[in-house]
Short mmCIF file of N, CA and C in Angstrom, two decimals:
data_model
loop_
_atom_site.label_atom_id
_atom_site.label_comp_id
_atom_site.label_asym_id
_atom_site.label_seq_id
_atom_site.Cartn_x
_atom_site.Cartn_y
_atom_site.Cartn_z
N VAL A 28 -26.12 -4.34 -46.76
CA VAL A 28 -26.66 -3.78 -47.98
C VAL A 28 -26.87 -2.30 -47.73
N LEU A 29 -26.28 -1.44 -48.57
CA LEU A 29 -26.41 0.01 -48.40
C LEU A 29 -27.53 0.56 -49.27
N ASN A 30 -28.32 1.47 -48.72
CA ASN A 30 -29.32 2.18 -49.48
C ASN A 30 -28.65 3.33 -50.22
N ALA A 31 -29.39 3.98 -51.10
CA ALA A 31 -28.87 5.10 -51.87
C ALA A 31 -28.35 6.19 -50.95
N ALA A 32 -27.32 6.90 -51.39
CA ALA A 32 -26.74 8.03 -50.67
C ALA A 32 -26.34 7.65 -49.24
N SER A 33 -25.79 6.45 -49.06
CA SER A 33 -25.37 5.97 -47.75
C SER A 33 -23.92 5.50 -47.82
N LYS A 34 -23.24 5.53 -46.67
CA LYS A 34 -21.87 5.02 -46.66
C LYS A 34 -21.52 4.48 -45.28
N VAL A 35 -20.60 3.52 -45.28
CA VAL A 35 -20.07 2.97 -44.03
C VAL A 35 -18.56 3.11 -44.06
N SER A 36 -17.98 3.17 -42.88
CA SER A 36 -16.53 3.19 -42.77
C SER A 36 -16.14 2.41 -41.52
N TYR A 37 -14.90 1.93 -41.52
CA TYR A 37 -14.37 1.21 -40.35
C TYR A 37 -12.86 1.30 -40.39
N HIS A 38 -12.23 0.96 -39.28
CA HIS A 38 -10.78 0.98 -39.17
C HIS A 38 -10.26 -0.44 -39.34
N PRO A 39 -9.66 -0.75 -40.50
CA PRO A 39 -9.21 -2.12 -40.77
C PRO A 39 -8.24 -2.66 -39.73
N LEU A 40 -7.36 -1.81 -39.22
CA LEU A 40 -6.37 -2.29 -38.25
C LEU A 40 -7.01 -2.62 -36.91
N ARG A 41 -8.12 -1.99 -36.58
CA ARG A 41 -8.81 -2.24 -35.31
C ARG A 41 -9.89 -3.30 -35.42
N TRP A 42 -10.23 -3.72 -36.65
CA TRP A 42 -11.35 -4.65 -36.86
C TRP A 42 -11.17 -5.94 -36.08
N GLY A 43 -9.95 -6.45 -35.98
CA GLY A 43 -9.70 -7.68 -35.24
C GLY A 43 -10.00 -7.55 -33.76
N LEU A 44 -9.91 -6.34 -33.22
CA LEU A 44 -10.18 -6.10 -31.80
C LEU A 44 -11.63 -5.71 -31.53
N ALA A 45 -12.18 -4.89 -32.42
CA ALA A 45 -13.54 -4.39 -32.22
C ALA A 45 -14.24 -4.26 -33.56
N ARG A 46 -15.31 -5.02 -33.74
CA ARG A 46 -16.07 -4.92 -34.98
C ARG A 46 -17.01 -3.71 -34.85
N LYS A 47 -16.55 -2.58 -35.35
CA LYS A 47 -17.29 -1.34 -35.22
C LYS A 47 -17.35 -0.65 -36.58
N ILE A 48 -18.57 -0.30 -37.00
CA ILE A 48 -18.79 0.36 -38.29
C ILE A 48 -19.46 1.70 -38.03
N GLU A 49 -19.07 2.71 -38.79
CA GLU A 49 -19.74 4.01 -38.73
C GLU A 49 -20.63 4.11 -39.96
N LEU A 50 -21.89 4.51 -39.75
CA LEU A 50 -22.89 4.57 -40.82
C LEU A 50 -23.43 5.97 -40.97
N GLU A 51 -23.53 6.39 -42.22
CA GLU A 51 -24.26 7.60 -42.58
C GLU A 51 -25.28 7.17 -43.62
N GLY A 52 -26.56 7.30 -43.32
CA GLY A 52 -27.61 6.90 -44.24
C GLY A 52 -28.37 5.70 -43.73
N GLU A 53 -28.61 4.73 -44.62
CA GLU A 53 -29.41 3.57 -44.25
C GLU A 53 -28.75 2.30 -44.75
N ALA A 54 -28.78 1.25 -43.93
CA ALA A 54 -28.19 -0.03 -44.31
C ALA A 54 -28.89 -1.16 -43.59
N PHE A 55 -28.88 -2.33 -44.23
CA PHE A 55 -29.38 -3.56 -43.62
C PHE A 55 -28.17 -4.42 -43.32
N PHE A 56 -28.12 -4.97 -42.12
CA PHE A 56 -26.98 -5.78 -41.69
C PHE A 56 -27.44 -7.19 -41.36
N LYS A 57 -26.65 -8.17 -41.79
CA LYS A 57 -26.82 -9.55 -41.38
C LYS A 57 -25.46 -9.97 -40.86
N VAL A 58 -25.35 -10.14 -39.54
CA VAL A 58 -24.06 -10.30 -38.88
C VAL A 58 -23.85 -11.74 -38.44
N THR A 59 -22.67 -12.28 -38.75
CA THR A 59 -22.35 -13.62 -38.29
C THR A 59 -21.98 -13.58 -36.81
N LYS A 60 -22.17 -14.68 -36.14
CA LYS A 60 -21.85 -14.75 -34.71
C LYS A 60 -20.37 -14.51 -34.51
N GLY A 61 -20.05 -13.97 -33.38
CA GLY A 61 -18.66 -13.67 -33.07
C GLY A 61 -18.59 -12.60 -32.01
N ARG A 62 -17.50 -11.85 -32.03
CA ARG A 62 -17.33 -10.77 -31.07
C ARG A 62 -18.38 -9.69 -31.25
N ARG A 63 -18.40 -8.79 -30.32
CA ARG A 63 -19.31 -7.66 -30.31
C ARG A 63 -19.27 -6.93 -31.66
N PHE A 64 -20.43 -6.52 -32.16
CA PHE A 64 -20.54 -5.79 -33.42
C PHE A 64 -21.37 -4.56 -33.17
N VAL A 65 -20.83 -3.37 -33.49
CA VAL A 65 -21.51 -2.10 -33.21
C VAL A 65 -21.61 -1.27 -34.48
N VAL A 66 -22.79 -0.69 -34.69
CA VAL A 66 -22.98 0.28 -35.76
C VAL A 66 -23.15 1.62 -35.08
N LYS A 67 -22.24 2.54 -35.38
CA LYS A 67 -22.28 3.87 -34.77
C LYS A 67 -22.76 4.87 -35.80
N THR A 68 -23.71 5.74 -35.38
CA THR A 68 -24.18 6.83 -36.23
C THR A 68 -24.06 8.11 -35.43
N ALA A 69 -24.28 9.23 -36.07
CA ALA A 69 -24.24 10.51 -35.36
C ALA A 69 -25.37 10.60 -34.33
N GLN A 70 -26.46 9.84 -34.54
CA GLN A 70 -27.62 9.91 -33.66
C GLN A 70 -27.65 8.85 -32.57
N GLY A 71 -26.88 7.79 -32.68
CA GLY A 71 -26.89 6.73 -31.68
C GLY A 71 -26.14 5.50 -32.15
N GLU A 72 -26.15 4.47 -31.31
CA GLU A 72 -25.44 3.23 -31.62
C GLU A 72 -26.39 2.06 -31.58
N VAL A 73 -26.03 1.03 -32.35
CA VAL A 73 -26.76 -0.24 -32.34
C VAL A 73 -25.74 -1.33 -32.09
N GLU A 74 -25.97 -2.10 -31.02
CA GLU A 74 -25.08 -3.21 -30.70
C GLU A 74 -25.81 -4.50 -31.01
N VAL A 75 -25.14 -5.36 -31.77
CA VAL A 75 -25.76 -6.60 -32.18
C VAL A 75 -25.71 -7.61 -31.06
N LEU A 76 -26.90 -8.10 -30.72
CA LEU A 76 -27.02 -9.20 -29.78
C LEU A 76 -27.61 -10.39 -30.53
N GLY A 77 -27.80 -10.25 -31.84
CA GLY A 77 -28.41 -11.26 -32.70
C GLY A 77 -27.82 -11.16 -34.10
N THR A 78 -28.68 -11.24 -35.14
CA THR A 78 -28.08 -11.37 -36.46
C THR A 78 -28.51 -10.37 -37.54
N SER A 79 -29.75 -9.94 -37.65
CA SER A 79 -30.08 -9.05 -38.76
C SER A 79 -30.99 -7.90 -38.34
N PHE A 80 -30.71 -6.72 -38.90
CA PHE A 80 -31.43 -5.51 -38.50
C PHE A 80 -31.22 -4.42 -39.54
N ASN A 81 -32.07 -3.40 -39.50
CA ASN A 81 -31.98 -2.26 -40.41
C ASN A 81 -31.75 -1.00 -39.58
N VAL A 82 -30.87 -0.13 -40.06
CA VAL A 82 -30.59 1.15 -39.38
C VAL A 82 -30.76 2.27 -40.41
N ARG A 83 -31.51 3.31 -40.02
CA ARG A 83 -31.62 4.52 -40.85
C ARG A 83 -31.19 5.70 -40.01
N ALA A 84 -30.17 6.42 -40.47
CA ALA A 84 -29.67 7.60 -39.77
C ALA A 84 -29.46 8.69 -40.81
N ARG A 85 -30.47 9.52 -40.97
CA ARG A 85 -30.41 10.61 -41.95
C ARG A 85 -30.82 11.89 -41.27
N GLY A 86 -29.98 12.93 -41.36
CA GLY A 86 -30.30 14.19 -40.70
C GLY A 86 -30.45 13.95 -39.21
N ASN A 87 -31.57 14.37 -38.64
CA ASN A 87 -31.86 14.12 -37.22
C ASN A 87 -32.65 12.83 -37.01
N SER A 88 -32.99 12.15 -38.09
CA SER A 88 -33.81 10.94 -38.02
C SER A 88 -32.93 9.73 -37.71
N PHE A 89 -33.38 8.89 -36.79
CA PHE A 89 -32.67 7.66 -36.41
C PHE A 89 -33.72 6.60 -36.13
N ALA A 90 -33.68 5.50 -36.89
CA ALA A 90 -34.66 4.42 -36.72
C ALA A 90 -33.96 3.08 -36.88
N VAL A 91 -34.37 2.11 -36.05
CA VAL A 91 -33.78 0.77 -36.09
C VAL A 91 -34.91 -0.25 -36.08
N ALA A 92 -34.79 -1.28 -36.93
CA ALA A 92 -35.75 -2.37 -36.99
C ALA A 92 -34.99 -3.68 -36.83
N CYS A 93 -35.43 -4.51 -35.89
CA CYS A 93 -34.81 -5.82 -35.67
C CYS A 93 -35.58 -6.85 -36.50
N VAL A 94 -34.86 -7.60 -37.34
CA VAL A 94 -35.48 -8.61 -38.18
C VAL A 94 -35.33 -9.99 -37.55
N THR A 95 -34.09 -10.34 -37.14
CA THR A 95 -33.86 -11.60 -36.43
C THR A 95 -32.93 -11.33 -35.27
N GLY A 96 -32.95 -12.18 -34.27
CA GLY A 96 -32.05 -12.04 -33.13
C GLY A 96 -32.47 -10.92 -32.20
N LYS A 97 -31.49 -10.17 -31.75
CA LYS A 97 -31.73 -9.11 -30.77
C LYS A 97 -30.67 -8.03 -30.93
N VAL A 98 -31.10 -6.75 -30.79
CA VAL A 98 -30.16 -5.63 -30.85
C VAL A 98 -30.43 -4.68 -29.70
N ARG A 99 -29.37 -4.01 -29.26
CA ARG A 99 -29.48 -2.96 -28.25
C ARG A 99 -29.27 -1.63 -28.97
N VAL A 100 -30.24 -0.73 -28.84
CA VAL A 100 -30.17 0.58 -29.47
C VAL A 100 -29.98 1.60 -28.36
N SER A 101 -28.99 2.48 -28.52
CA SER A 101 -28.76 3.48 -27.47
C SER A 101 -28.36 4.81 -28.09
N ASN A 102 -28.66 5.85 -27.36
CA ASN A 102 -28.18 7.19 -27.68
C ASN A 102 -28.06 7.92 -26.35
N PRO A 103 -27.61 9.16 -26.33
CA PRO A 103 -27.43 9.84 -25.04
C PRO A 103 -28.71 9.96 -24.20
N ASN A 104 -29.88 9.80 -24.84
CA ASN A 104 -31.15 9.96 -24.12
C ASN A 104 -31.78 8.66 -23.65
N GLY A 105 -31.19 7.50 -23.97
CA GLY A 105 -31.81 6.26 -23.52
C GLY A 105 -31.32 5.03 -24.25
N GLU A 106 -32.01 3.92 -23.99
CA GLU A 106 -31.63 2.62 -24.55
C GLU A 106 -32.88 1.77 -24.72
N GLN A 107 -32.91 0.96 -25.76
CA GLN A 107 -34.00 0.02 -26.02
C GLN A 107 -33.39 -1.31 -26.47
N ILE A 108 -34.00 -2.41 -26.06
CA ILE A 108 -33.64 -3.74 -26.57
C ILE A 108 -34.75 -4.14 -27.53
N LEU A 109 -34.35 -4.52 -28.75
CA LEU A 109 -35.33 -4.93 -29.76
C LEU A 109 -35.17 -6.40 -30.09
N THR A 110 -36.29 -7.07 -30.27
CA THR A 110 -36.33 -8.46 -30.71
C THR A 110 -37.04 -8.47 -32.06
N PRO A 111 -37.10 -9.62 -32.75
CA PRO A 111 -37.66 -9.65 -34.11
C PRO A 111 -39.05 -8.99 -34.20
N GLY A 112 -39.17 -8.13 -35.22
CA GLY A 112 -40.43 -7.45 -35.47
C GLY A 112 -40.59 -6.13 -34.74
N LEU A 113 -39.67 -5.82 -33.80
CA LEU A 113 -39.77 -4.57 -33.05
C LEU A 113 -38.89 -3.49 -33.68
N ASN A 114 -39.34 -2.26 -33.56
CA ASN A 114 -38.67 -1.09 -34.12
C ASN A 114 -38.63 0.00 -33.08
N THR A 115 -37.69 0.91 -33.22
CA THR A 115 -37.68 2.12 -32.42
C THR A 115 -37.13 3.24 -33.29
N GLN A 116 -37.36 4.45 -32.87
CA GLN A 116 -36.83 5.62 -33.56
C GLN A 116 -36.76 6.76 -32.58
N THR A 117 -36.08 7.81 -32.96
CA THR A 117 -36.03 8.98 -32.10
C THR A 117 -37.22 9.89 -32.42
N ASN A 118 -37.71 10.56 -31.39
CA ASN A 118 -38.76 11.55 -31.59
C ASN A 118 -38.11 12.91 -31.81
N GLU A 119 -38.92 13.97 -31.86
CA GLU A 119 -38.38 15.31 -32.15
C GLU A 119 -37.42 15.81 -31.08
N ASN A 120 -37.47 15.22 -29.86
CA ASN A 120 -36.55 15.60 -28.77
C ASN A 120 -35.27 14.75 -28.76
N GLY A 121 -35.18 13.77 -29.66
CA GLY A 121 -34.02 12.89 -29.68
C GLY A 121 -34.15 11.69 -28.76
N ASP A 122 -35.32 11.52 -28.11
CA ASP A 122 -35.54 10.37 -27.23
C ASP A 122 -35.93 9.15 -28.07
N LEU A 123 -35.49 7.97 -27.66
CA LEU A 123 -35.93 6.74 -28.31
C LEU A 123 -37.35 6.44 -27.87
N VAL A 124 -38.23 6.20 -28.83
CA VAL A 124 -39.62 5.89 -28.48
C VAL A 124 -39.71 4.43 -28.07
N ALA A 125 -40.79 4.10 -27.37
CA ALA A 125 -41.01 2.71 -26.94
C ALA A 125 -41.07 1.81 -28.18
N PRO A 126 -40.54 0.59 -28.08
CA PRO A 126 -40.56 -0.31 -29.23
C PRO A 126 -41.98 -0.52 -29.76
N TYR A 127 -42.10 -0.59 -31.09
CA TYR A 127 -43.38 -0.79 -31.75
C TYR A 127 -43.17 -1.77 -32.90
N THR A 128 -44.26 -2.30 -33.43
CA THR A 128 -44.16 -3.27 -34.52
C THR A 128 -44.51 -2.60 -35.84
N LEU A 129 -43.89 -3.09 -36.88
CA LEU A 129 -44.21 -2.72 -38.26
C LEU A 129 -44.40 -4.01 -39.03
N THR A 130 -45.12 -3.94 -40.13
CA THR A 130 -45.26 -5.14 -40.94
C THR A 130 -43.90 -5.52 -41.50
N THR A 131 -43.69 -6.79 -41.69
CA THR A 131 -42.44 -7.27 -42.28
C THR A 131 -42.25 -6.65 -43.65
N GLN A 132 -43.35 -6.41 -44.36
CA GLN A 132 -43.29 -5.81 -45.69
C GLN A 132 -42.62 -4.44 -45.65
N ALA A 133 -42.91 -3.63 -44.64
CA ALA A 133 -42.38 -2.28 -44.58
C ALA A 133 -40.96 -2.22 -44.03
N THR A 134 -40.55 -3.21 -43.25
CA THR A 134 -39.22 -3.20 -42.64
C THR A 134 -38.17 -3.53 -43.68
N ALA A 135 -37.31 -2.58 -43.96
CA ALA A 135 -36.20 -2.74 -44.91
C ALA A 135 -36.68 -3.10 -46.32
N ALA A 136 -37.91 -2.68 -46.67
CA ALA A 136 -38.44 -2.94 -48.02
C ALA A 136 -37.63 -2.24 -49.09
N TRP A 137 -36.86 -1.23 -48.68
CA TRP A 137 -36.03 -0.51 -49.65
C TRP A 137 -35.08 -1.45 -50.38
N ARG A 138 -34.73 -2.57 -49.76
CA ARG A 138 -33.83 -3.54 -50.40
C ARG A 138 -34.47 -4.15 -51.64
N GLU A 139 -35.80 -4.11 -51.69
CA GLU A 139 -36.54 -4.61 -52.85
C GLU A 139 -37.04 -3.45 -53.71
N GLY A 140 -36.56 -2.23 -53.42
CA GLY A 140 -36.97 -1.07 -54.21
C GLY A 140 -38.35 -0.57 -53.87
N LYS A 141 -38.84 -0.83 -52.66
CA LYS A 141 -40.17 -0.39 -52.23
C LYS A 141 -40.02 0.51 -51.02
N PHE A 142 -40.76 1.62 -51.02
CA PHE A 142 -40.62 2.63 -49.99
C PHE A 142 -41.98 2.97 -49.41
N TYR A 143 -42.15 2.71 -48.12
CA TYR A 143 -43.41 2.93 -47.42
C TYR A 143 -43.26 4.08 -46.43
N PHE A 144 -44.29 4.90 -46.32
CA PHE A 144 -44.30 6.02 -45.39
C PHE A 144 -45.65 6.04 -44.68
N ASN A 145 -45.61 6.16 -43.37
CA ASN A 145 -46.83 6.20 -42.57
C ASN A 145 -46.88 7.50 -41.78
N ASP A 146 -47.82 8.36 -42.12
CA ASP A 146 -48.00 9.64 -41.45
C ASP A 146 -46.69 10.43 -41.40
N ALA A 147 -46.01 10.47 -42.55
CA ALA A 147 -44.72 11.16 -42.65
C ALA A 147 -44.91 12.49 -43.38
N PRO A 148 -44.07 13.48 -43.08
CA PRO A 148 -44.14 14.73 -43.85
C PRO A 148 -43.82 14.44 -45.32
N LEU A 149 -44.54 15.07 -46.22
CA LEU A 149 -44.32 14.86 -47.64
C LEU A 149 -42.88 15.18 -48.02
N GLN A 150 -42.25 16.11 -47.31
CA GLN A 150 -40.85 16.44 -47.56
C GLN A 150 -39.97 15.20 -47.40
N GLU A 151 -40.25 14.36 -46.41
CA GLU A 151 -39.48 13.13 -46.19
C GLU A 151 -39.62 12.19 -47.39
N VAL A 152 -40.83 12.10 -47.93
CA VAL A 152 -41.08 11.26 -49.10
C VAL A 152 -40.30 11.81 -50.30
N PHE A 153 -40.37 13.13 -50.49
CA PHE A 153 -39.65 13.75 -51.60
C PHE A 153 -38.13 13.58 -51.45
N GLU A 154 -37.63 13.62 -50.24
CA GLU A 154 -36.19 13.42 -50.03
C GLU A 154 -35.77 12.01 -50.45
N GLU A 155 -36.63 11.03 -50.17
CA GLU A 155 -36.32 9.65 -50.59
C GLU A 155 -36.37 9.53 -52.10
N ILE A 156 -37.34 10.17 -52.75
CA ILE A 156 -37.41 10.17 -54.21
C ILE A 156 -36.14 10.80 -54.78
N GLN A 157 -35.69 11.89 -54.18
CA GLN A 157 -34.46 12.55 -54.63
C GLN A 157 -33.27 11.60 -54.54
N ARG A 158 -33.16 10.87 -53.42
CA ARG A 158 -32.03 9.93 -53.23
C ARG A 158 -32.10 8.80 -54.24
N GLN A 159 -33.27 8.22 -54.41
CA GLN A 159 -33.40 7.03 -55.25
C GLN A 159 -33.23 7.33 -56.73
N PHE A 160 -33.70 8.50 -57.17
CA PHE A 160 -33.67 8.81 -58.60
C PHE A 160 -32.64 9.88 -58.97
N GLU A 161 -31.89 10.38 -57.96
CA GLU A 161 -30.89 11.41 -58.19
C GLU A 161 -31.48 12.59 -58.95
N VAL A 162 -32.60 13.10 -58.41
CA VAL A 162 -33.29 14.26 -58.95
C VAL A 162 -33.47 15.28 -57.83
N ARG A 163 -33.96 16.45 -58.20
CA ARG A 163 -34.28 17.48 -57.21
C ARG A 163 -35.77 17.76 -57.29
N VAL A 164 -36.45 17.69 -56.15
CA VAL A 164 -37.89 17.95 -56.08
C VAL A 164 -38.08 19.31 -55.44
N GLN A 165 -38.85 20.16 -56.10
CA GLN A 165 -39.15 21.48 -55.56
C GLN A 165 -40.65 21.56 -55.28
N THR A 166 -40.98 22.12 -54.12
CA THR A 166 -42.38 22.31 -53.75
C THR A 166 -42.46 23.44 -52.73
N SER A 167 -43.66 23.84 -52.39
CA SER A 167 -43.83 24.91 -51.40
C SER A 167 -43.80 24.32 -49.99
N PRO A 168 -43.44 25.15 -48.99
CA PRO A 168 -43.39 24.66 -47.60
C PRO A 168 -44.72 24.11 -47.10
N GLU A 169 -45.83 24.71 -47.51
CA GLU A 169 -47.13 24.21 -47.02
C GLU A 169 -47.44 22.82 -47.56
N ILE A 170 -46.98 22.52 -48.77
CA ILE A 170 -47.15 21.17 -49.31
C ILE A 170 -46.16 20.22 -48.66
N ALA A 171 -44.91 20.64 -48.51
CA ALA A 171 -43.86 19.78 -47.95
C ALA A 171 -44.17 19.34 -46.53
N ASN A 172 -44.90 20.15 -45.78
CA ASN A 172 -45.21 19.82 -44.38
C ASN A 172 -46.44 18.95 -44.21
N ARG A 173 -47.18 18.68 -45.29
CA ARG A 173 -48.36 17.83 -45.19
C ARG A 173 -47.96 16.42 -44.78
N LYS A 174 -48.72 15.80 -43.90
CA LYS A 174 -48.46 14.42 -43.47
C LYS A 174 -49.17 13.47 -44.45
N VAL A 175 -48.46 12.41 -44.84
CA VAL A 175 -49.01 11.46 -45.80
C VAL A 175 -48.70 10.02 -45.39
N THR A 176 -49.54 9.13 -45.82
CA THR A 176 -49.28 7.70 -45.77
C THR A 176 -49.27 7.27 -47.22
N THR A 177 -48.11 6.81 -47.70
CA THR A 177 -47.97 6.54 -49.12
C THR A 177 -46.92 5.47 -49.35
N TYR A 178 -46.73 5.16 -50.62
CA TYR A 178 -45.82 4.09 -51.04
C TYR A 178 -45.36 4.41 -52.47
N PHE A 179 -44.12 4.08 -52.79
CA PHE A 179 -43.68 4.12 -54.18
C PHE A 179 -42.60 3.08 -54.40
N GLU A 180 -42.40 2.74 -55.67
CA GLU A 180 -41.33 1.82 -56.03
C GLU A 180 -40.22 2.61 -56.70
N GLY A 181 -39.00 2.14 -56.51
CA GLY A 181 -37.83 2.87 -56.98
C GLY A 181 -37.35 2.52 -58.37
N ASN A 182 -38.24 2.00 -59.22
CA ASN A 182 -37.78 1.61 -60.55
C ASN A 182 -38.24 2.56 -61.65
N ASN A 183 -39.13 3.55 -61.34
CA ASN A 183 -39.63 4.45 -62.36
C ASN A 183 -40.04 5.76 -61.72
N LEU A 184 -39.38 6.85 -62.11
CA LEU A 184 -39.65 8.16 -61.51
C LEU A 184 -41.08 8.62 -61.77
N ASP A 185 -41.56 8.49 -63.01
CA ASP A 185 -42.93 8.92 -63.32
C ASP A 185 -43.95 8.21 -62.44
N SER A 186 -43.77 6.91 -62.30
CA SER A 186 -44.68 6.10 -61.48
C SER A 186 -44.61 6.51 -60.01
N ALA A 187 -43.40 6.75 -59.52
CA ALA A 187 -43.24 7.15 -58.12
C ALA A 187 -43.93 8.47 -57.85
N LEU A 188 -43.72 9.46 -58.72
CA LEU A 188 -44.38 10.74 -58.55
C LEU A 188 -45.89 10.62 -58.64
N TYR A 189 -46.37 9.80 -59.56
CA TYR A 189 -47.81 9.59 -59.71
C TYR A 189 -48.39 8.98 -58.42
N ASN A 190 -47.76 7.92 -57.91
CA ASN A 190 -48.26 7.24 -56.71
C ASN A 190 -48.32 8.16 -55.50
N VAL A 191 -47.36 9.06 -55.39
CA VAL A 191 -47.30 9.96 -54.24
C VAL A 191 -48.20 11.18 -54.43
N CYS A 192 -48.18 11.75 -55.62
CA CYS A 192 -48.85 13.04 -55.83
C CYS A 192 -50.31 12.95 -56.27
N TRP A 193 -50.67 11.95 -57.07
CA TRP A 193 -52.03 11.87 -57.59
C TRP A 193 -53.08 11.80 -56.48
N PRO A 194 -52.92 10.96 -55.44
CA PRO A 194 -53.95 10.91 -54.38
C PRO A 194 -54.10 12.25 -53.65
N LEU A 195 -53.06 13.07 -53.67
CA LEU A 195 -53.10 14.37 -53.00
C LEU A 195 -53.55 15.49 -53.95
N ARG A 196 -53.85 15.10 -55.20
CA ARG A 196 -54.26 16.06 -56.24
C ARG A 196 -53.19 17.12 -56.47
N LEU A 197 -51.94 16.67 -56.49
CA LEU A 197 -50.82 17.56 -56.77
C LEU A 197 -50.37 17.34 -58.20
N ASP A 198 -50.12 18.42 -58.91
CA ASP A 198 -49.60 18.34 -60.26
C ASP A 198 -48.08 18.24 -60.22
N THR A 199 -47.51 17.51 -61.16
CA THR A 199 -46.07 17.39 -61.25
C THR A 199 -45.62 17.71 -62.67
N SER A 200 -44.37 18.12 -62.76
CA SER A 200 -43.75 18.27 -64.08
C SER A 200 -42.28 17.95 -63.92
N ILE A 201 -41.70 17.41 -64.98
CA ILE A 201 -40.30 17.02 -64.97
C ILE A 201 -39.57 17.89 -65.98
N ARG A 202 -38.50 18.51 -65.54
CA ARG A 202 -37.66 19.33 -66.41
C ARG A 202 -36.27 18.72 -66.46
N GLY A 203 -35.73 18.65 -67.67
CA GLY A 203 -34.37 18.14 -67.81
C GLY A 203 -34.34 16.64 -67.97
#
């Protein structure tokens, strides 16, 4: 399942030899048993040792959540093995952080149109709103760098902006 502004590609002629997909953006995978299955991104690779997982690779951000089975996450700076409920991501240096847990609700919730952010820069939240609603959000750098813990649903732009901005006492306006 692909999230907004995401794409995958693969080589059909090589698929029989190596199940390898290139991902830009975010996707949830549920893989049937069989030969090795690899998701390659610009930031790292995920090798399936089990069946279902989420990968987000946007800009310099790279995060993987294992839902069922087991996956191996690697990049030039290291490797992590994830089992159900465990997540990893790259830090500002590109290193994979130690596996951590997230609630099942937050893992791949985007598939249900729900977007959770924990201590994330407001700019990251606005970028997701831009992707989901195909709009452009403008704000000042001092606001964009504020860290927030927030949530919005992807079915109504007004509601999403209200949920994110009202608790921060930020005014919004929509043009066009």
